[in-house]
Amino acid sequence: LAAILSNAQAALRFLETGKPDLNEIREILRDIVHDDKRAGNVIRSLRSMMRRTEEEKKPVMLKEVIEDVIAILHSEAVFRNVHIESDLGESLPPVLADRIQLQQVILNLIMNATEALPQNRPEERKIILRTEAADSCVRASVRDFGRGIEKENLDRLFQPFFTTKGSGLGMGLTLTKSIIEANGGRIWGENHPDGGAIFAFELPVIGGQ
Ligand code: ADP
């Protein structure tokens, strides 16, 4: 939306010059159409995610859910200049969970990771997504290279309305935790020994002990 606004303002400025370059204006309008379609797609995906109230548990491959979310967030990541790396286990077993809810969890964790990065140098604006086997569970983690979590806040991350952001709501991690627990799993967040924060969750594999 910010890109659409600045392009529309640029087009207005061109028109006010008296001798507008129509090719330039055509290019700007093309960009506006393109960005509008992209915004529409993002809003549609988010609406379908939020609208759902009933759980629908089915066998789900975490790798596929994460790939879906990376696709949804692609333009956001480009816009914020954040590089998303992934190391997704190829042959991990499925878990029994609600796919749309899991998308919401991963989206929340990636958005939090992204919001922890603005002060980083461009080469450190990176998030690593990983899936791996862990006993009779599959573990997914989102690691960032941001400022990390203040020690005194580690115990409060998942509490309702806990936020350190000026315009934060403090409900993202609360919702995330309740979704993971409703799907039989557990979630935690900590500082990574090499800097930044890492949030991970585990869900039991189908038929596991
Ligand atoms: P909000 O994003 O609205 O603040 P959340 O429940 O998602 O709400 O997060 C709560 C708080 O947890 C954040 O305000 C922030 O202090 C902390 N937090 C979450 N993710 C990270 C992260 N990746 N790095 C550092 N702090 C984080």
PDB file of C-alpha atoms and ligand atoms in Angstrom:
ATOM      1  CA  LEU A   1       0.000   0.000   0.000  1.00  0.00           C
ATOM      2  CA  ALA A   2       2.926   2.315   0.734  1.00  0.00           C
ATOM      3  CA  ALA A   3       4.320   1.596  -2.734  1.00  0.00           C
ATOM      4  CA  ILE A   4       0.923   2.340  -4.334  1.00  0.00           C
ATOM      5  CA  LEU A   5       0.673   5.646  -2.460  1.00  0.00           C
ATOM      6  CA  SER A   6       4.160   6.830  -3.380  1.00  0.00           C
ATOM      7  CA  ASN A   7       3.663   5.837  -7.040  1.00  0.00           C
ATOM      8  CA  ALA A   8       0.303   7.651  -7.196  1.00  0.00           C
ATOM      9  CA  GLN A   9       1.918  10.746  -5.652  1.00  0.00           C
ATOM     10  CA  ALA A  10       4.761  10.556  -8.177  1.00  0.00           C
ATOM     11  CA  ALA A  11       2.247  10.344 -11.051  1.00  0.00           C
ATOM     12  CA  LEU A  12       0.410  13.420  -9.709  1.00  0.00           C
ATOM     13  CA  ARG A  13       3.703  15.323  -9.541  1.00  0.00           C
ATOM     14  CA  PHE A  14       4.476  14.355 -13.157  1.00  0.00           C
ATOM     15  CA  LEU A  15       1.034  15.583 -14.280  1.00  0.00           C
ATOM     16  CA  GLU A  16       1.581  18.897 -12.539  1.00  0.00           C
ATOM     17  CA  THR A  17       4.747  19.604 -14.547  1.00  0.00           C
ATOM     18  CA  GLY A  18       2.569  20.767 -17.464  1.00  0.00           C
ATOM     19  CA  LYS A  19       4.384  18.546 -20.007  1.00  0.00           C
ATOM     20  CA  PRO A  20       3.963  15.119 -18.506  1.00  0.00           C
ATOM     21  CA  ASP A  21       5.936  12.206 -19.943  1.00  0.00           C
ATOM     22  CA  LEU A  22       3.140   9.798 -20.812  1.00  0.00           C
ATOM     23  CA  ASN A  23       5.479   6.799 -21.003  1.00  0.00           C
ATOM     24  CA  GLU A  24       6.677   7.486 -17.487  1.00  0.00           C
ATOM     25  CA  ILE A  25       3.090   7.796 -16.275  1.00  0.00           C
ATOM     26  CA  ARG A  26       2.119   4.562 -18.050  1.00  0.00           C
ATOM     27  CA  GLU A  27       4.975   2.763 -16.250  1.00  0.00           C
ATOM     28  CA  ILE A  28       3.874   4.190 -12.899  1.00  0.00           C
ATOM     29  CA  LEU A  29       0.273   3.092 -13.481  1.00  0.00           C
ATOM     30  CA  ARG A  30       1.508  -0.413 -14.396  1.00  0.00           C
ATOM     31  CA  ASP A  31       3.408  -0.532 -11.112  1.00  0.00           C
ATOM     32  CA  ILE A  32       0.289   0.591  -9.239  1.00  0.00           C
ATOM     33  CA  VAL A  33      -1.819  -2.145 -10.884  1.00  0.00           C
ATOM     34  CA  HIS A  34       0.835  -4.754 -10.078  1.00  0.00           C
ATOM     35  CA  ASP A  35       1.193  -3.666  -6.434  1.00  0.00           C
ATOM     36  CA  ASP A  36      -2.570  -3.467  -5.994  1.00  0.00           C
ATOM     37  CA  LYS A  37      -2.995  -7.061  -7.232  1.00  0.00           C
ATOM     38  CA  ARG A  38      -0.258  -8.216  -4.892  1.00  0.00           C
ATOM     39  CA  ALA A  39      -1.855  -6.428  -1.928  1.00  0.00           C
ATOM     40  CA  GLY A  40      -5.196  -8.007  -2.898  1.00  0.00           C
ATOM     41  CA  ASN A  41      -3.656 -11.491  -2.879  1.00  0.00           C
ATOM     42  CA  VAL A  42      -2.050 -10.943   0.505  1.00  0.00           C
ATOM     43  CA  ILE A  43      -5.312  -9.642   2.012  1.00  0.00           C
ATOM     44  CA  ARG A  44      -7.274 -12.569   0.539  1.00  0.00           C
ATOM     45  CA  SER A  45      -4.850 -15.105   2.031  1.00  0.00           C
ATOM     46  CA  LEU A  46      -4.947 -13.374   5.404  1.00  0.00           C
ATOM     47  CA  ARG A  47      -8.746 -13.192   5.394  1.00  0.00           C
ATOM     48  CA  SER A  48      -9.101 -16.874   4.660  1.00  0.00           C
ATOM     49  CA  MET A  49      -6.677 -17.543   7.504  1.00  0.00           C
ATOM     50  CA  MET A  50      -8.489 -15.325  10.030  1.00  0.00           C
ATOM     51  CA  ARG A  51     -12.047 -16.250   9.057  1.00  0.00           C
ATOM     52  CA  ARG A  52     -11.618 -19.842  10.072  1.00  0.00           C
ATOM     53  CA  THR A  53     -12.964 -20.692  13.476  1.00  0.00           C
ATOM     54  CA  GLU A  54     -13.523 -24.423  13.312  1.00  0.00           C
ATOM     55  CA  GLU A  55     -10.475 -26.593  13.603  1.00  0.00           C
ATOM     56  CA  GLU A  56      -9.851 -29.100  10.902  1.00  0.00           C
ATOM     57  CA  LYS A  57      -7.144 -31.542  11.923  1.00  0.00           C
ATOM     58  CA  LYS A  58      -5.570 -33.497   9.114  1.00  0.00           C
ATOM     59  CA  PRO A  59      -2.135 -34.936   8.380  1.00  0.00           C
ATOM     60  CA  VAL A  60       0.046 -31.950   7.547  1.00  0.00           C
ATOM     61  CA  MET A  61       3.635 -31.691   6.345  1.00  0.00           C
ATOM     62  CA  LEU A  62       5.224 -28.776   8.232  1.00  0.00           C
ATOM     63  CA  LYS A  63       7.610 -28.209   5.325  1.00  0.00           C
ATOM     64  CA  GLU A  64       4.660 -27.465   3.013  1.00  0.00           C
ATOM     65  CA  VAL A  65       2.988 -25.125   5.499  1.00  0.00           C
ATOM     66  CA  ILE A  66       6.220 -23.154   5.886  1.00  0.00           C
ATOM     67  CA  GLU A  67       6.673 -22.965   2.118  1.00  0.00           C
ATOM     68  CA  ASP A  68       3.109 -21.592   1.802  1.00  0.00           C
ATOM     69  CA  VAL A  69       3.831 -18.883   4.366  1.00  0.00           C
ATOM     70  CA  ILE A  70       7.145 -17.960   2.703  1.00  0.00           C
ATOM     71  CA  ALA A  71       5.183 -17.465  -0.533  1.00  0.00           C
ATOM     72  CA  ILE A  72       2.559 -15.304   1.240  1.00  0.00           C
ATOM     73  CA  LEU A  73       5.306 -13.195   2.829  1.00  0.00           C
ATOM     74  CA  HIS A  74       7.514 -12.904  -0.233  1.00  0.00           C
ATOM     75  CA  SER A  75       6.683  -9.285  -1.079  1.00  0.00           C
ATOM     76  CA  GLU A  76       6.746  -8.249   2.580  1.00  0.00           C
ATOM     77  CA  ALA A  77      10.257  -9.711   2.912  1.00  0.00           C
ATOM     78  CA  VAL A  78      11.444  -7.958  -0.256  1.00  0.00           C
ATOM     79  CA  PHE A  79       9.854  -4.704   0.937  1.00  0.00           C
ATOM     80  CA  ARG A  80      11.567  -4.949   4.321  1.00  0.00           C
ATOM     81  CA  ASN A  81      14.827  -6.144   2.786  1.00  0.00           C
ATOM     82  CA  VAL A  82      14.836  -9.334   4.869  1.00  0.00           C
ATOM     83  CA  HIS A  83      16.360 -12.548   3.583  1.00  0.00           C
ATOM     84  CA  ILE A  84      14.467 -15.714   4.540  1.00  0.00           C
ATOM     85  CA  GLU A  85      16.594 -18.886   4.476  1.00  0.00           C
ATOM     86  CA  SER A  86      15.097 -22.295   4.971  1.00  0.00           C
ATOM     87  CA  ASP A  87      16.433 -25.702   5.851  1.00  0.00           C
ATOM     88  CA  LEU A  88      13.339 -27.891   5.716  1.00  0.00           C
ATOM     89  CA  GLY A  89      13.750 -31.610   6.355  1.00  0.00           C
ATOM     90  CA  GLU A  90      12.717 -33.506   3.219  1.00  0.00           C
ATOM     91  CA  SER A  91      11.446 -36.743   4.667  1.00  0.00           C
ATOM     92  CA  LEU A  92       9.903 -35.750   7.987  1.00  0.00           C
ATOM     93  CA  PRO A  93       6.654 -37.472   8.949  1.00  0.00           C
ATOM     94  CA  PRO A  94       3.349 -35.569   8.908  1.00  0.00           C
ATOM     95  CA  VAL A  95       1.718 -34.182  12.055  1.00  0.00           C
ATOM     96  CA  LEU A  96      -2.004 -34.106  12.801  1.00  0.00           C
ATOM     97  CA  ALA A  97      -2.963 -30.438  12.886  1.00  0.00           C
ATOM     98  CA  ASP A  98      -5.056 -27.650  11.424  1.00  0.00           C
ATOM     99  CA  ARG A  99      -3.094 -26.399   8.433  1.00  0.00           C
ATOM    100  CA  ILE A 100      -4.524 -22.865   8.434  1.00  0.00           C
ATOM    101  CA  GLN A 101      -3.837 -22.457  12.157  1.00  0.00           C
ATOM    102  CA  LEU A 102      -0.257 -23.593  11.620  1.00  0.00           C
ATOM    103  CA  GLN A 103       0.124 -21.046   8.817  1.00  0.00           C
ATOM    104  CA  GLN A 104      -0.991 -18.410  11.295  1.00  0.00           C
ATOM    105  CA  VAL A 105       1.585 -19.574  13.867  1.00  0.00           C
ATOM    106  CA  ILE A 106       4.461 -19.504  11.387  1.00  0.00           C
ATOM    107  CA  LEU A 107       3.317 -16.155  10.008  1.00  0.00           C
ATOM    108  CA  ASN A 108       3.301 -14.660  13.529  1.00  0.00           C
ATOM    109  CA  LEU A 109       6.771 -16.006  14.309  1.00  0.00           C
ATOM    110  CA  ILE A 110       8.247 -14.753  11.034  1.00  0.00           C
ATOM    111  CA  MET A 111       6.629 -11.309  11.440  1.00  0.00           C
ATOM    112  CA  ASN A 112       8.051 -11.025  14.972  1.00  0.00           C
ATOM    113  CA  ALA A 113      11.476 -12.064  13.686  1.00  0.00           C
ATOM    114  CA  THR A 114      11.224  -9.473  10.902  1.00  0.00           C
ATOM    115  CA  GLU A 115      10.250  -6.776  13.382  1.00  0.00           C
ATOM    116  CA  ALA A 116      13.361  -7.583  15.450  1.00  0.00           C
ATOM    117  CA  LEU A 117      15.679  -6.782  12.528  1.00  0.00           C
ATOM    118  CA  PRO A 118      15.279  -3.115  11.509  1.00  0.00           C
ATOM    119  CA  GLN A 119      18.544  -1.987  13.148  1.00  0.00           C
ATOM    120  CA  ASN A 120      20.568  -4.730  11.476  1.00  0.00           C
ATOM    121  CA  ARG A 121      23.045  -4.176   8.672  1.00  0.00           C
ATOM    122  CA  PRO A 122      21.673  -5.482   5.327  1.00  0.00           C
ATOM    123  CA  GLU A 123      23.774  -8.697   5.451  1.00  0.00           C
ATOM    124  CA  GLU A 124      22.391  -9.483   8.923  1.00  0.00           C
ATOM    125  CA  ARG A 125      18.736  -8.967   8.003  1.00  0.00           C
ATOM    126  CA  LYS A 126      18.242 -12.693   7.911  1.00  0.00           C
ATOM    127  CA  ILE A 127      15.773 -15.258   9.259  1.00  0.00           C
ATOM    128  CA  ILE A 128      16.408 -19.004   9.228  1.00  0.00           C
ATOM    129  CA  LEU A 129      13.475 -21.433   9.178  1.00  0.00           C
ATOM    130  CA  ARG A 130      14.210 -25.036  10.045  1.00  0.00           C
ATOM    131  CA  THR A 131      12.267 -28.263  10.468  1.00  0.00           C
ATOM    132  CA  GLU A 132      13.774 -31.356  12.029  1.00  0.00           C
ATOM    133  CA  ALA A 133      12.857 -34.586  13.793  1.00  0.00           C
ATOM    134  CA  ALA A 134      12.802 -34.506  17.617  1.00  0.00           C
ATOM    135  CA  ASP A 135      11.942 -37.808  19.368  1.00  0.00           C
ATOM    136  CA  SER A 136       8.353 -38.561  18.379  1.00  0.00           C
ATOM    137  CA  CYS A 137       7.771 -34.973  17.276  1.00  0.00           C
ATOM    138  CA  VAL A 138       8.577 -32.689  14.402  1.00  0.00           C
ATOM    139  CA  ARG A 139      10.214 -29.425  15.456  1.00  0.00           C
ATOM    140  CA  ALA A 140      10.001 -26.167  13.548  1.00  0.00           C
ATOM    141  CA  SER A 141      12.069 -23.124  14.457  1.00  0.00           C
ATOM    142  CA  VAL A 142      12.345 -19.504  13.404  1.00  0.00           C
ATOM    143  CA  ARG A 143      15.693 -17.909  14.161  1.00  0.00           C
ATOM    144  CA  ASP A 144      16.531 -14.260  13.680  1.00  0.00           C
ATOM    145  CA  PHE A 145      19.686 -12.197  14.064  1.00  0.00           C
ATOM    146  CA  GLY A 146      17.986  -9.282  15.798  1.00  0.00           C
ATOM    147  CA  ARG A 147      18.449  -7.685  19.172  1.00  0.00           C
ATOM    148  CA  GLY A 148      17.267 -10.754  21.116  1.00  0.00           C
ATOM    149  CA  ILE A 149      14.976 -10.860  24.156  1.00  0.00           C
ATOM    150  CA  GLU A 150      15.679  -8.916  27.372  1.00  0.00           C
ATOM    151  CA  LYS A 151      16.385 -11.363  30.212  1.00  0.00           C
ATOM    152  CA  GLU A 152      13.550 -10.069  32.378  1.00  0.00           C
ATOM    153  CA  ASN A 153      11.048 -10.561  29.541  1.00  0.00           C
ATOM    154  CA  LEU A 154      11.817 -14.219  28.816  1.00  0.00           C
ATOM    155  CA  ASP A 155       9.080 -15.443  31.175  1.00  0.00           C
ATOM    156  CA  ARG A 156       6.448 -13.041  29.875  1.00  0.00           C
ATOM    157  CA  LEU A 157       6.654 -13.569  26.124  1.00  0.00           C
ATOM    158  CA  PHE A 158       3.516 -15.673  25.885  1.00  0.00           C
ATOM    159  CA  GLN A 159       1.412 -13.653  28.352  1.00  0.00           C
ATOM    160  CA  PRO A 160      -1.607 -11.830  26.900  1.00  0.00           C
ATOM    161  CA  PHE A 161      -0.948  -8.148  26.099  1.00  0.00           C
ATOM    162  CA  PHE A 162       2.775  -8.400  26.815  1.00  0.00           C
ATOM    163  CA  THR A 163       4.503  -6.211  24.236  1.00  0.00           C
ATOM    164  CA  THR A 164       7.649  -4.097  24.013  1.00  0.00           C
ATOM    165  CA  LYS A 165       6.554  -2.514  20.718  1.00  0.00           C
ATOM    166  CA  GLY A 166       5.120   0.995  20.576  1.00  0.00           C
ATOM    167  CA  SER A 167       2.151  -0.124  18.523  1.00  0.00           C
ATOM    168  CA  GLY A 168       2.177  -3.809  19.527  1.00  0.00           C
ATOM    169  CA  LEU A 169      -0.887  -5.656  20.722  1.00  0.00           C
ATOM    170  CA  GLY A 170       0.925  -8.387  22.603  1.00  0.00           C
ATOM    171  CA  MET A 171      -1.499 -11.081  21.444  1.00  0.00           C
ATOM    172  CA  GLY A 172       0.530 -12.754  18.681  1.00  0.00           C
ATOM    173  CA  LEU A 173       2.503 -15.155  20.863  1.00  0.00           C
ATOM    174  CA  THR A 174      -0.487 -15.795  23.136  1.00  0.00           C
ATOM    175  CA  LEU A 175      -2.540 -16.886  20.142  1.00  0.00           C
ATOM    176  CA  THR A 176       0.406 -18.852  18.760  1.00  0.00           C
ATOM    177  CA  LYS A 177       0.852 -20.763  22.017  1.00  0.00           C
ATOM    178  CA  SER A 178      -2.838 -21.601  22.310  1.00  0.00           C
ATOM    179  CA  ILE A 179      -2.875 -22.923  18.728  1.00  0.00           C
ATOM    180  CA  ILE A 180       0.195 -25.106  19.271  1.00  0.00           C
ATOM    181  CA  GLU A 181      -1.211 -26.487  22.538  1.00  0.00           C
ATOM    182  CA  ALA A 182      -4.616 -27.125  20.927  1.00  0.00           C
ATOM    183  CA  ASN A 183      -2.741 -29.246  18.386  1.00  0.00           C
ATOM    184  CA  GLY A 184      -0.998 -31.253  21.114  1.00  0.00           C
ATOM    185  CA  GLY A 185       2.364 -29.490  20.972  1.00  0.00           C
ATOM    186  CA  ARG A 186       4.573 -27.089  22.913  1.00  0.00           C
ATOM    187  CA  ILE A 187       6.332 -23.847  22.054  1.00  0.00           C
ATOM    188  CA  TRP A 188       9.155 -21.809  23.550  1.00  0.00           C
ATOM    189  CA  GLY A 189      11.301 -18.784  22.810  1.00  0.00           C
ATOM    190  CA  GLU A 190      14.871 -18.008  23.881  1.00  0.00           C
ATOM    191  CA  ASN A 191      17.999 -16.134  22.950  1.00  0.00           C
ATOM    192  CA  HIS A 192      20.297 -17.946  20.557  1.00  0.00           C
ATOM    193  CA  PRO A 193      23.842 -18.376  21.920  1.00  0.00           C
ATOM    194  CA  ASP A 194      25.217 -16.690  18.779  1.00  0.00           C
ATOM    195  CA  GLY A 195      22.831 -13.711  19.025  1.00  0.00           C
ATOM    196  CA  GLY A 196      19.238 -13.017  18.077  1.00  0.00           C
ATOM    197  CA  ALA A 197      16.173 -14.934  19.199  1.00  0.00           C
ATOM    198  CA  ILE A 198      14.890 -18.382  18.318  1.00  0.00           C
ATOM    199  CA  PHE A 199      11.283 -19.515  18.673  1.00  0.00           C
ATOM    200  CA  ALA A 200      10.558 -23.201  18.234  1.00  0.00           C
ATOM    201  CA  PHE A 201       7.568 -25.502  18.497  1.00  0.00           C
ATOM    202  CA  GLU A 202       7.128 -29.258  18.437  1.00  0.00           C
ATOM    203  CA  LEU A 203       4.108 -31.224  17.318  1.00  0.00           C
ATOM    204  CA  PRO A 204       3.722 -34.978  17.826  1.00  0.00           C
ATOM    205  CA  VAL A 205       3.989 -37.127  14.721  1.00  0.00           C
ATOM    206  CA  ILE A 206       0.975 -39.237  13.870  1.00  0.00           C
ATOM    207  CA  GLY A 207       1.150 -42.583  15.664  1.00  0.00           C
ATOM    208  CA  GLY A 208       4.210 -41.482  17.699  1.00  0.00           C
ATOM    209  CA  GLN A 209       4.653 -42.465  21.365  1.00  0.00           C
TER     210      GLN A 209
HETATM  211  P1  ADP B   1       3.543  -8.016  19.619  1.00  0.00           P
HETATM  212  O1  ADP B   1       4.278  -8.475  18.395  1.00  0.00           O
HETATM  213  O2  ADP B   1       2.252  -7.309  19.312  1.00  0.00           O
HETATM  214  O3  ADP B   1       4.397  -7.244  20.582  1.00  0.00           O
HETATM  215  P2  ADP B   1       3.702 -10.793  20.478  1.00  0.00           P
HETATM  216  O4  ADP B   1       2.849 -11.545  21.462  1.00  0.00           O
HETATM  217  O5  ADP B   1       3.827 -11.385  19.122  1.00  0.00           O
HETATM  218  O6  ADP B   1       3.082  -9.335  20.411  1.00  0.00           O
HETATM  219  O7  ADP B   1       5.162 -10.594  21.082  1.00  0.00           O
HETATM  220  C1  ADP B   1       5.311 -10.172  22.424  1.00  0.00           C
HETATM  221  C2  ADP B   1       6.694  -9.621  22.659  1.00  0.00           C
HETATM  222  O8  ADP B   1       7.659 -10.676  22.577  1.00  0.00           O
HETATM  223  C3  ADP B   1       7.190  -8.587  21.656  1.00  0.00           C
HETATM  224  O9  ADP B   1       6.684  -7.301  21.924  1.00  0.00           O
HETATM  225  C4  ADP B   1       8.712  -8.678  21.856  1.00  0.00           C
HETATM  226  O10 ADP B   1       9.113  -7.961  23.017  1.00  0.00           O
HETATM  227  C5  ADP B   1       8.910 -10.155  22.165  1.00  0.00           C
HETATM  228  N1  ADP B   1       9.353 -10.864  20.957  1.00  0.00           N
HETATM  229  C6  ADP B   1       8.616 -11.671  20.175  1.00  0.00           C
HETATM  230  N2  ADP B   1       9.348 -12.157  19.167  1.00  0.00           N
HETATM  231  C7  ADP B   1      10.603 -11.642  19.307  1.00  0.00           C
HETATM  232  C8  ADP B   1      11.838 -11.760  18.563  1.00  0.00           C
HETATM  233  N3  ADP B   1      11.913 -12.522  17.468  1.00  0.00           N
HETATM  234  N4  ADP B   1      12.923 -11.080  19.035  1.00  0.00           N
HETATM  235  C9  ADP B   1      12.854 -10.327  20.160  1.00  0.00           C
HETATM  236  N5  ADP B   1      11.722 -10.173  20.895  1.00  0.00           N
HETATM  237  C10 ADP B   1      10.611 -10.817  20.466  1.00  0.00           C
END
